[in-house]
mmCIF file of C-alpha atoms and ligand atoms in Angstrom:
data_model
loop_
_atom_site.group_PDB
_atom_site.id
_atom_site.type_symbol
_atom_site.label_atom_id
_atom_site.label_comp_id
_atom_site.label_asym_id
_atom_site.label_seq_id
_atom_site.Cartn_x
_atom_site.Cartn_y
_atom_site.Cartn_z
ATOM 1 C CA UNK A 1 0.077 -0.029 0.002
ATOM 2 C CA UNK A 2 1.112 3.373 -0.822
ATOM 3 C CA UNK A 3 2.488 5.422 2.192
ATOM 4 C CA UNK A 4 -0.056 8.227 1.915
ATOM 5 C CA UNK A 5 -2.878 5.781 1.968
ATOM 6 C CA UNK A 6 -1.838 3.865 5.043
ATOM 7 C CA UNK A 7 -1.269 7.285 6.616
ATOM 8 C CA UNK A 8 -4.803 8.622 5.760
ATOM 9 C CA UNK A 9 -6.236 5.302 7.066
ATOM 10 C CA UNK A 10 -4.391 5.700 10.322
ATOM 11 C CA UNK A 11 -5.442 9.171 10.775
ATOM 12 C CA UNK A 12 -8.995 8.440 9.798
ATOM 13 C CA UNK A 13 -9.084 5.598 12.427
ATOM 14 C CA UNK A 14 -8.438 8.190 15.204
ATOM 15 C CA UNK A 15 -11.808 9.731 16.490
ATOM 16 C CA UNK A 16 -11.535 13.402 16.435
ATOM 17 C CA UNK A 17 -15.293 14.343 15.888
ATOM 18 C CA UNK A 18 -15.527 16.036 19.373
ATOM 19 C CA UNK A 19 -12.324 17.880 19.755
ATOM 20 C CA UNK A 20 -14.067 19.868 22.633
ATOM 21 C CA UNK A 21 -13.763 16.950 24.801
ATOM 22 C CA UNK A 22 -10.035 16.545 24.185
ATOM 23 C CA UNK A 23 -7.944 15.530 21.064
ATOM 24 C CA UNK A 24 -4.837 13.876 22.818
ATOM 25 C CA UNK A 25 -4.787 10.856 20.642
ATOM 26 C CA UNK A 26 -4.817 12.750 17.189
ATOM 27 C CA UNK A 27 -2.486 15.348 18.625
ATOM 28 C CA UNK A 28 -0.111 12.671 20.190
ATOM 29 C CA UNK A 29 0.080 10.732 17.119
ATOM 30 C CA UNK A 30 0.939 13.999 15.026
ATOM 31 C CA UNK A 31 3.664 15.072 17.425
ATOM 32 C CA UNK A 32 5.290 11.588 17.519
ATOM 33 C CA UNK A 33 5.045 11.501 13.547
ATOM 34 C CA UNK A 34 6.766 15.026 13.299
ATOM 35 C CA UNK A 35 9.386 14.038 15.787
ATOM 36 C CA UNK A 36 10.217 10.992 13.793
ATOM 37 C CA UNK A 37 10.854 13.244 10.758
ATOM 38 C CA UNK A 38 13.217 15.274 12.841
ATOM 39 C CA UNK A 39 11.052 18.320 13.448
ATOM 40 C CA UNK A 40 10.377 19.918 16.885
ATOM 41 C CA UNK A 41 6.686 20.172 17.178
ATOM 42 C CA UNK A 42 5.109 22.257 20.043
ATOM 43 C CA UNK A 43 1.533 21.902 21.554
ATOM 44 C CA UNK A 44 -0.569 24.972 21.937
ATOM 45 C CA UNK A 45 -3.588 24.672 24.333
ATOM 46 C CA UNK A 46 -6.995 25.652 22.702
ATOM 47 C CA UNK A 47 -9.151 24.458 25.441
ATOM 48 C CA UNK A 48 -8.712 22.482 28.625
ATOM 49 C CA UNK A 49 -7.993 19.172 26.900
ATOM 50 C CA UNK A 50 -7.500 20.388 23.382
ATOM 51 C CA UNK A 51 -4.355 21.350 21.560
ATOM 52 C CA UNK A 52 -3.075 22.795 18.295
ATOM 53 C CA UNK A 53 0.080 21.152 17.011
ATOM 54 C CA UNK A 54 2.823 23.673 15.488
ATOM 55 C CA UNK A 55 6.226 23.531 14.067
ATOM 56 C CA UNK A 56 7.729 26.970 13.522
ATOM 57 C CA UNK A 57 9.828 26.823 10.336
ATOM 58 C CA UNK A 58 12.713 29.168 9.200
ATOM 59 C CA UNK A 59 10.854 30.303 6.012
ATOM 60 C CA UNK A 60 7.757 32.472 5.107
ATOM 61 C CA UNK A 61 5.503 29.732 4.272
ATOM 62 C CA UNK A 62 2.999 28.066 6.375
ATOM 63 C CA UNK A 63 1.012 24.948 5.820
ATOM 64 C CA UNK A 64 -2.278 24.756 7.895
ATOM 65 C CA UNK A 65 -4.903 22.051 8.160
ATOM 66 C CA UNK A 66 -7.412 21.031 10.853
ATOM 67 C CA UNK A 67 -7.215 17.861 12.846
ATOM 68 C CA UNK A 68 -11.095 17.597 13.796
ATOM 69 C CA UNK A 69 -13.849 16.105 11.704
ATOM 70 C CA UNK A 70 -17.547 16.689 11.750
ATOM 71 C CA UNK A 71 -19.687 13.691 13.442
ATOM 72 C CA UNK A 72 -19.910 10.446 11.670
ATOM 73 C CA UNK A 73 -23.558 10.443 11.281
ATOM 74 C CA UNK A 74 -25.658 7.323 10.501
ATOM 75 C CA UNK A 75 -26.370 5.076 7.564
ATOM 76 C CA UNK A 76 -22.888 4.531 6.285
ATOM 77 C CA UNK A 77 -22.514 1.592 3.802
ATOM 78 C CA UNK A 78 -18.789 1.856 4.398
ATOM 79 C CA UNK A 79 -16.637 1.712 7.390
ATOM 80 C CA UNK A 80 -16.490 5.424 8.788
ATOM 81 C CA UNK A 81 -13.317 4.689 10.562
ATOM 82 C CA UNK A 82 -11.506 3.884 7.394
ATOM 83 C CA UNK A 83 -11.980 1.266 4.518
ATOM 84 C CA UNK A 84 -10.115 0.782 1.225
ATOM 85 C CA UNK A 85 -12.547 -0.527 -1.643
ATOM 86 C CA UNK A 86 -11.596 -0.062 -5.259
ATOM 87 C CA UNK A 87 -9.953 3.163 -6.283
ATOM 88 C CA UNK A 88 -11.337 4.830 -3.142
ATOM 89 C CA UNK A 89 -10.717 5.243 0.600
ATOM 90 C CA UNK A 90 -13.785 5.713 2.630
ATOM 91 C CA UNK A 91 -14.127 7.182 6.067
ATOM 92 C CA UNK A 92 -14.935 10.338 7.854
ATOM 93 C CA UNK A 93 -12.158 12.743 7.213
ATOM 94 C CA UNK A 94 -10.690 10.943 4.146
ATOM 95 C CA UNK A 95 -11.505 14.229 2.187
ATOM 96 C CA UNK A 96 -12.122 16.718 4.885
ATOM 97 C CA UNK A 97 -9.210 17.091 5.769
ATOM 98 C CA UNK A 98 -6.975 14.033 7.041
ATOM 99 C CA UNK A 99 -6.320 12.825 3.578
ATOM 100 C CA UNK A 100 -4.764 16.070 2.679
ATOM 101 C CA UNK A 101 -2.772 16.272 5.922
ATOM 102 C CA UNK A 102 -1.551 12.764 5.135
ATOM 103 C CA UNK A 103 -0.532 13.714 1.608
ATOM 104 C CA UNK A 104 1.502 16.621 2.965
ATOM 105 C CA UNK A 105 3.064 14.715 5.935
ATOM 106 C CA UNK A 106 3.873 11.782 3.699
ATOM 107 C CA UNK A 107 5.669 14.208 1.161
ATOM 108 C CA UNK A 108 7.554 15.939 4.151
ATOM 109 C CA UNK A 109 8.811 12.495 5.289
ATOM 110 C CA UNK A 110 10.373 11.970 1.951
ATOM 111 C CA UNK A 111 11.747 15.670 1.730
ATOM 112 C CA UNK A 112 12.314 16.584 5.280
ATOM 113 C CA UNK A 113 12.780 20.208 5.865
ATOM 114 C CA UNK A 114 12.587 22.681 8.696
ATOM 115 C CA UNK A 115 11.929 25.626 6.232
ATOM 116 C CA UNK A 116 8.014 25.419 6.451
ATOM 117 C CA UNK A 117 5.884 26.172 9.501
ATOM 118 C CA UNK A 118 3.243 23.611 10.112
ATOM 119 C CA UNK A 119 -0.055 24.167 12.117
ATOM 120 C CA UNK A 120 -2.382 21.531 12.838
ATOM 121 C CA UNK A 121 -5.473 23.040 14.340
ATOM 122 C CA UNK A 122 -7.798 21.441 16.698
ATOM 123 C CA UNK A 123 -11.192 22.948 16.486
ATOM 124 C CA UNK A 124 -12.443 24.008 12.994
ATOM 125 C CA UNK A 125 -15.702 22.291 12.442
ATOM 126 C CA UNK A 126 -17.439 23.680 15.288
ATOM 127 C CA UNK A 127 -16.081 27.320 15.176
ATOM 128 C CA UNK A 128 -12.803 28.282 14.051
ATOM 129 C CA UNK A 129 -11.304 28.344 17.644
ATOM 130 C CA UNK A 130 -8.041 26.640 16.613
ATOM 131 C CA UNK A 131 -6.809 28.926 13.919
ATOM 132 C CA UNK A 132 -7.678 31.827 16.023
ATOM 133 C CA UNK A 133 -5.587 30.604 18.783
ATOM 134 C CA UNK A 134 -2.772 29.996 16.240
ATOM 135 C CA UNK A 135 -3.095 33.636 15.067
ATOM 136 C CA UNK A 136 -2.460 34.818 18.536
ATOM 137 C CA UNK A 137 1.077 34.041 17.695
ATOM 138 C CA UNK A 138 1.087 36.263 14.672
ATOM 139 C CA UNK A 139 3.106 39.088 16.323
ATOM 140 C CA UNK A 140 5.587 36.533 17.996
ATOM 141 C CA UNK A 141 6.503 33.176 16.795
ATOM 142 C CA UNK A 142 4.573 33.640 13.607
ATOM 143 C CA UNK A 143 5.807 37.177 12.627
ATOM 144 C CA UNK A 144 7.915 35.915 9.581
ATOM 145 C CA UNK A 145 5.059 34.122 7.855
ATOM 146 C CA UNK A 146 3.908 35.805 4.771
ATOM 147 C CA UNK A 147 2.276 32.952 2.702
ATOM 148 C CA UNK A 148 -0.236 30.063 3.685
ATOM 149 C CA UNK A 149 -1.625 26.829 2.135
ATOM 150 C CA UNK A 150 -4.871 25.616 3.815
ATOM 151 C CA UNK A 151 -5.146 22.079 3.686
ATOM 152 C CA UNK A 152 -8.816 21.271 2.435
ATOM 153 C CA UNK A 153 -10.117 19.011 -0.222
ATOM 154 C CA UNK A 154 -10.010 20.929 -3.745
ATOM 155 C CA UNK A 155 -9.367 18.074 -6.073
ATOM 156 C CA UNK A 156 -5.701 19.137 -6.498
ATOM 157 C CA UNK A 157 -6.811 22.556 -7.834
ATOM 158 C CA UNK A 158 -6.117 26.047 -6.618
ATOM 159 C CA UNK A 159 -8.887 27.632 -4.490
ATOM 160 C CA UNK A 160 -8.099 31.229 -3.966
ATOM 161 C CA UNK A 161 -11.428 32.646 -2.749
ATOM 162 C CA UNK A 162 -14.306 31.622 -0.581
ATOM 163 C CA UNK A 163 -17.671 33.125 0.369
ATOM 164 C CA UNK A 164 -18.154 34.825 3.853
ATOM 165 C CA UNK A 165 -21.381 34.546 5.907
ATOM 166 C CA UNK A 166 -23.575 36.463 8.115
ATOM 167 C CA UNK A 167 -26.054 34.409 10.364
ATOM 168 C CA UNK A 168 -28.957 36.126 11.876
ATOM 169 C CA UNK A 169 -32.129 35.706 13.683
ATOM 170 C CA UNK A 170 -35.354 37.812 13.147
ATOM 171 C CA UNK A 171 -37.490 37.934 16.197
ATOM 172 C CA UNK A 172 -41.038 38.737 16.601
ATOM 173 C CA UNK A 173 -42.708 39.633 19.959
ATOM 174 C CA UNK A 174 -46.591 39.598 20.239
ATOM 175 C CA UNK A 175 -49.047 39.383 22.950
ATOM 176 C CA UNK A 176 -50.577 35.905 24.033
ATOM 177 C CA UNK A 177 -54.349 35.553 24.239
ATOM 178 C CA UNK A 178 -56.840 32.772 23.952
ATOM 179 C CA UNK A 179 -57.418 31.407 20.487
ATOM 180 C CA UNK A 180 -61.108 32.109 20.629
ATOM 181 C CA UNK A 181 -60.521 35.938 21.144
ATOM 182 C CA UNK A 182 -57.472 36.401 18.805
ATOM 183 C CA UNK A 183 -58.122 40.147 18.559
ATOM 184 C CA UNK A 184 -57.214 40.505 22.378
ATOM 185 C CA UNK A 185 -53.746 39.316 21.378
ATOM 186 C CA UNK A 186 -50.899 40.033 18.817
ATOM 187 C CA UNK A 187 -49.919 37.242 16.641
ATOM 188 C CA UNK A 188 -46.116 37.050 16.555
ATOM 189 C CA UNK A 189 -46.312 34.323 13.722
ATOM 190 C CA UNK A 190 -48.136 36.831 11.370
ATOM 191 C CA UNK A 191 -45.426 39.263 12.075
ATOM 192 C CA UNK A 192 -42.655 36.836 10.798
ATOM 193 C CA UNK A 193 -44.861 35.786 8.023
ATOM 194 C CA UNK A 194 -45.013 39.246 6.602
ATOM 195 C CA UNK A 195 -41.227 39.440 6.684
ATOM 196 C CA UNK A 196 -40.575 36.185 4.652
ATOM 197 C CA UNK A 197 -41.832 37.379 1.450
ATOM 198 C CA UNK A 198 -39.751 40.586 1.704
ATOM 199 C CA UNK A 199 -36.517 38.438 2.388
ATOM 200 C CA UNK A 200 -37.570 36.331 -0.712
ATOM 201 C CA UNK A 201 -37.751 39.486 -2.883
ATOM 202 C CA UNK A 202 -34.320 40.579 -1.527
ATOM 203 C CA UNK A 203 -32.893 36.992 -2.309
ATOM 204 C CA UNK A 204 -34.074 37.206 -5.792
ATOM 205 C CA UNK A 205 -32.266 40.342 -6.318
ATOM 206 C CA UNK A 206 -28.983 38.941 -5.060
ATOM 207 C CA UNK A 207 -28.900 36.801 -8.274
ATOM 208 C CA UNK A 208 -27.917 40.034 -10.165
ATOM 209 C CA UNK A 209 -24.656 40.481 -7.963
ATOM 210 C CA UNK A 210 -21.906 38.145 -9.349
ATOM 211 C CA UNK A 211 -18.169 37.936 -8.530
ATOM 212 C CA UNK A 212 -15.645 35.768 -10.660
ATOM 213 C CA UNK A 213 -16.246 31.964 -10.201
ATOM 214 C CA UNK A 214 -17.967 32.605 -6.697
ATOM 215 C CA UNK A 215 -21.208 33.409 -8.543
ATOM 216 C CA UNK A 216 -24.003 35.181 -6.470
ATOM 217 C CA UNK A 217 -24.454 35.731 -2.877
ATOM 218 C CA UNK A 218 -27.287 33.735 -1.306
ATOM 219 C CA UNK A 219 -29.844 33.755 1.405
ATOM 220 C CA UNK A 220 -31.318 30.821 3.237
ATOM 221 C CA UNK A 221 -34.128 30.829 5.923
ATOM 222 C CA UNK A 222 -32.994 27.698 7.648
ATOM 223 C CA UNK A 223 -35.148 27.582 10.624
ATOM 224 C CA UNK A 224 -38.501 28.783 11.949
ATOM 225 C CA UNK A 225 -39.813 28.788 15.399
ATOM 226 C CA UNK A 226 -42.913 29.867 17.256
ATOM 227 C CA UNK A 227 -46.196 29.216 18.940
ATOM 228 C CA UNK A 228 -47.078 27.002 21.924
ATOM 229 C CA UNK A 229 -50.626 25.676 21.044
ATOM 230 C CA UNK A 230 -53.202 25.911 18.338
ATOM 231 C CA UNK A 231 -55.684 27.655 20.779
ATOM 232 C CA UNK A 232 -52.993 30.371 21.973
ATOM 233 C CA UNK A 233 -52.062 33.488 19.975
ATOM 234 C CA UNK A 234 -48.296 33.204 19.850
ATOM 235 C CA UNK A 235 -46.269 35.820 21.507
ATOM 236 C CA UNK A 236 -43.056 34.653 19.963
ATOM 237 C CA UNK A 237 -41.744 33.666 16.565
ATOM 238 C CA UNK A 238 -38.435 33.667 15.189
ATOM 239 C CA UNK A 239 -36.423 32.706 11.866
ATOM 240 C CA UNK A 240 -32.844 31.879 11.575
ATOM 241 C CA UNK A 241 -31.356 33.008 8.359
ATOM 242 C CA UNK A 242 -27.992 32.668 6.771
ATOM 243 C CA UNK A 243 -26.670 35.286 4.100
ATOM 244 C CA UNK A 244 -23.595 34.241 2.079
ATOM 245 C CA UNK A 245 -21.384 37.054 0.973
ATOM 246 C CA UNK A 246 -18.825 37.802 -1.655
ATOM 247 C CA UNK A 247 -15.281 39.542 -1.191
ATOM 248 C CA UNK A 248 -16.583 42.749 -2.705
ATOM 249 C CA UNK A 249 -19.639 43.154 -0.535
ATOM 250 C CA UNK A 250 -19.529 45.061 2.774
ATOM 251 C CA UNK A 251 -20.987 43.356 5.797
ATOM 252 C CA UNK A 252 -21.703 46.608 7.622
ATOM 253 C CA UNK A 253 -24.074 47.575 4.476
ATOM 254 C CA UNK A 254 -25.628 44.259 4.344
ATOM 255 C CA UNK A 255 -26.549 44.293 7.945
ATOM 256 C CA UNK A 256 -27.942 47.582 7.551
ATOM 257 C CA UNK A 257 -30.012 46.511 4.606
ATOM 258 C CA UNK A 258 -31.427 43.466 6.371
ATOM 259 C CA UNK A 259 -32.504 45.374 9.382
ATOM 260 C CA UNK A 260 -34.209 47.814 7.081
ATOM 261 C CA UNK A 261 -36.071 44.951 5.461
ATOM 262 C CA UNK A 262 -37.174 43.339 8.773
ATOM 263 C CA UNK A 263 -37.995 46.467 10.309
ATOM 264 C CA UNK A 264 -39.794 46.998 12.999
ATOM 265 C CA UNK A 265 -38.769 43.391 13.968
ATOM 266 C CA UNK A 266 -35.598 42.765 15.795
ATOM 267 C CA UNK A 267 -32.582 41.433 14.002
ATOM 268 C CA UNK A 268 -29.817 39.704 15.961
ATOM 269 C CA UNK A 269 -26.542 39.086 14.234
ATOM 270 C CA UNK A 270 -25.165 35.709 15.575
ATOM 271 C CA UNK A 271 -21.980 35.144 13.718
ATOM 272 C CA UNK A 272 -20.072 36.594 10.783
ATOM 273 C CA UNK A 273 -17.119 35.661 8.737
ATOM 274 C CA UNK A 274 -15.776 37.717 5.942
ATOM 275 C CA UNK A 275 -15.340 36.461 2.357
ATOM 276 C CA UNK A 276 -11.721 35.788 1.593
ATOM 277 C CA UNK A 277 -9.532 36.192 -1.746
ATOM 278 C CA UNK A 278 -6.035 35.774 -2.598
ATOM 279 C CA UNK A 279 -5.270 38.097 -5.303
ATOM 280 C CA UNK A 280 -4.406 36.251 -8.699
ATOM 281 C CA UNK A 281 -1.068 38.067 -9.009
ATOM 282 C CA UNK A 282 0.090 37.287 -5.439
ATOM 283 C CA UNK A 283 3.136 35.331 -4.829
ATOM 284 C CA UNK A 284 1.548 32.287 -3.401
ATOM 285 C CA UNK A 285 -0.951 32.014 -6.320
ATOM 286 C CA UNK A 286 1.696 32.234 -8.786
ATOM 287 C CA UNK A 287 3.954 29.754 -6.986
ATOM 288 C CA UNK A 288 0.993 27.144 -6.870
ATOM 289 C CA UNK A 289 0.133 27.845 -10.547
ATOM 290 C CA UNK A 290 3.980 27.239 -11.450
ATOM 291 C CA UNK A 291 4.034 23.793 -9.567
ATOM 292 C CA UNK A 292 0.840 22.638 -11.087
ATOM 293 C CA UNK A 293 1.753 23.747 -14.703
ATOM 294 C CA UNK A 294 5.000 21.717 -14.387
ATOM 295 C CA UNK A 295 2.732 18.646 -13.960
ATOM 296 C CA UNK A 296 0.526 19.615 -16.637
ATOM 297 C CA UNK A 297 -2.398 20.030 -14.347
ATOM 298 C CA UNK A 298 -5.168 22.642 -14.181
ATOM 299 C CA UNK A 299 -3.924 25.931 -12.969
ATOM 300 C CA UNK A 300 -7.082 27.918 -12.971
ATOM 301 C CA UNK A 301 -8.241 29.537 -9.855
ATOM 302 C CA UNK A 302 -11.432 28.125 -8.246
ATOM 303 C CA UNK A 303 -13.788 29.177 -5.543
ATOM 304 C CA UNK A 304 -15.319 27.487 -2.355
ATOM 305 C CA UNK A 305 -18.763 28.341 -1.096
ATOM 306 C CA UNK A 306 -17.903 27.417 2.379
ATOM 307 C CA UNK A 307 -15.670 29.487 4.562
ATOM 308 C CA UNK A 308 -12.189 27.939 5.704
ATOM 309 C CA UNK A 309 -9.278 28.842 7.713
ATOM 310 C CA UNK A 310 -7.925 30.754 4.650
ATOM 311 C CA UNK A 311 -10.056 33.775 5.906
ATOM 312 C CA UNK A 312 -8.265 33.959 9.164
ATOM 313 C CA UNK A 313 -4.924 33.721 7.519
ATOM 314 C CA UNK A 314 -5.719 36.528 4.892
ATOM 315 C CA UNK A 315 -7.318 38.670 7.801
ATOM 316 C CA UNK A 316 -3.764 38.414 9.451
ATOM 317 C CA UNK A 317 -1.986 39.475 6.231
ATOM 318 C CA UNK A 318 -0.936 35.928 5.261
ATOM 319 C CA UNK A 319 -1.532 35.700 1.461
ATOM 320 C CA UNK A 320 -3.081 32.233 1.340
ATOM 321 C CA UNK A 321 -4.682 29.521 -0.884
ATOM 322 C CA UNK A 322 -6.588 26.484 -0.233
ATOM 323 C CA UNK A 323 -5.338 23.302 -1.622
ATOM 324 C CA UNK A 324 -5.555 19.656 -1.235
ATOM 325 C CA UNK A 325 -5.966 16.277 -3.001
ATOM 326 C CA UNK A 326 -9.215 15.292 -1.256
ATOM 327 C CA UNK A 327 -12.532 15.525 -3.159
ATOM 328 C CA UNK A 328 -14.125 18.970 -2.905
ATOM 329 C CA UNK A 329 -17.660 17.505 -3.062
ATOM 330 C CA UNK A 330 -17.063 14.878 -0.090
ATOM 331 C CA UNK A 331 -16.986 16.943 3.080
ATOM 332 C CA UNK A 332 -19.628 16.071 5.598
ATOM 333 C CA UNK A 333 -21.121 13.487 3.427
ATOM 334 C CA UNK A 334 -22.224 9.954 4.575
ATOM 335 C CA UNK A 335 -19.708 7.554 2.959
ATOM 336 C CA UNK A 336 -17.165 10.280 2.513
ATOM 337 C CA UNK A 337 -14.192 9.160 0.438
ATOM 338 C CA UNK A 338 -11.012 10.224 -1.181
ATOM 339 C CA UNK A 339 -9.733 8.957 -4.547
ATOM 340 C CA UNK A 340 -6.477 6.904 -4.005
ATOM 341 C CA UNK A 341 -4.908 8.316 -7.165
ATOM 342 C CA UNK A 342 -5.854 11.923 -6.190
ATOM 343 C CA UNK A 343 -3.976 11.380 -2.908
ATOM 344 C CA UNK A 344 -1.034 9.836 -4.548
ATOM 345 C CA UNK A 345 -0.950 12.750 -7.080
ATOM 346 C CA UNK A 346 -1.500 15.263 -3.981
ATOM 347 C CA UNK A 347 1.670 13.749 -2.321
ATOM 348 C CA UNK A 348 3.710 14.287 -5.402
ATOM 349 C CA UNK A 349 2.565 17.945 -5.525
ATOM 350 C CA UNK A 350 3.364 18.545 -1.941
ATOM 351 C CA UNK A 351 6.928 17.169 -2.532
ATOM 352 C CA UNK A 352 7.389 19.783 -5.256
ATOM 353 C CA UNK A 353 6.010 22.493 -2.948
ATOM 354 C CA UNK A 354 8.284 21.536 -0.293
ATOM 355 C CA UNK A 355 11.377 21.383 -2.464
ATOM 356 C CA UNK A 356 10.480 24.696 -4.399
ATOM 357 C CA UNK A 357 9.882 26.452 -1.219
ATOM 358 C CA UNK A 358 13.264 25.411 0.058
ATOM 359 C CA UNK A 359 14.985 26.980 -2.994
ATOM 360 C CA UNK A 360 12.940 30.197 -3.166
ATOM 361 C CA UNK A 361 14.451 32.853 -0.931
ATOM 362 C CA UNK A 362 10.988 34.687 -0.808
ATOM 363 C CA UNK A 363 9.402 31.480 0.885
HETATM 364 ZN ZN1 ZN B 1 -12.411 20.978 6.360
#
């Protein structure tokens, strides 16, 4: 078996879907692995029992990947802790993102270097806590870092941009009354019902805005709550909404617009992440294009709809792209898999990245 495949299988066999409860097993494995290839990994505490793993390199390039996965879920036909069948390796994390970590580590073992800074983050899937902790070192241990590669499944293609998001709730308050005398109350569900068509209209118009391969922004009303019983006028109702954003959009303006649409109802912003983009002529994009070109591979720039740790890196002035041999459509799916051939190719590309970065004084 190819080393990259056995390493993927090993990483996938270690549970890491609830990193909040501690991640000592996967962290310990990675520390031992990095020690064996002659590096000096350090642990950085993220929460009480959870650690990021870091190796501080001499150069300006940082390779970052998350060690946690989403939950396994149910109804798998294949073994979620790792199974090889035909041209694929199945299991939670094969594509998102342990397979990509394996491809990088396997290449690193064949091309040992202390030039690259390595960051394996602990909590990504349930909030970007791990990378935020790493970025606390931006002005100290990581002050030399200028460029980043974020390990996520991209089918060995360069992803240079991703959408951002604004998650918000629209809350309606009413006054309860008996259902037989509804005029004595104020119906909160009706208030929400009036807002929904307005949001639909807003959503339709988003189709006019476009940005490169990211396409249009989107809006999704994902959840609705309200009411207690059929015979009571509801005094509370709420919708939870997600607005995906483009790099050229301004979050502040979007929030203002949403509040205007939903007026007089209350809008609570729960979470937001900016969209991110590495510019097409930035050093890291050109470096990656060069490497893929030398292997006669697709050098176009692609986009990801979901947010990745690239956003955090870019926000801290680290020009970054997302790249990995895992399959871009596989994250979070039942029977998640990675193509074996793709992982093998990915390992070769990481080998080139490591060697080229060593020769390049800018990296
Ligand atoms: Zn991921």
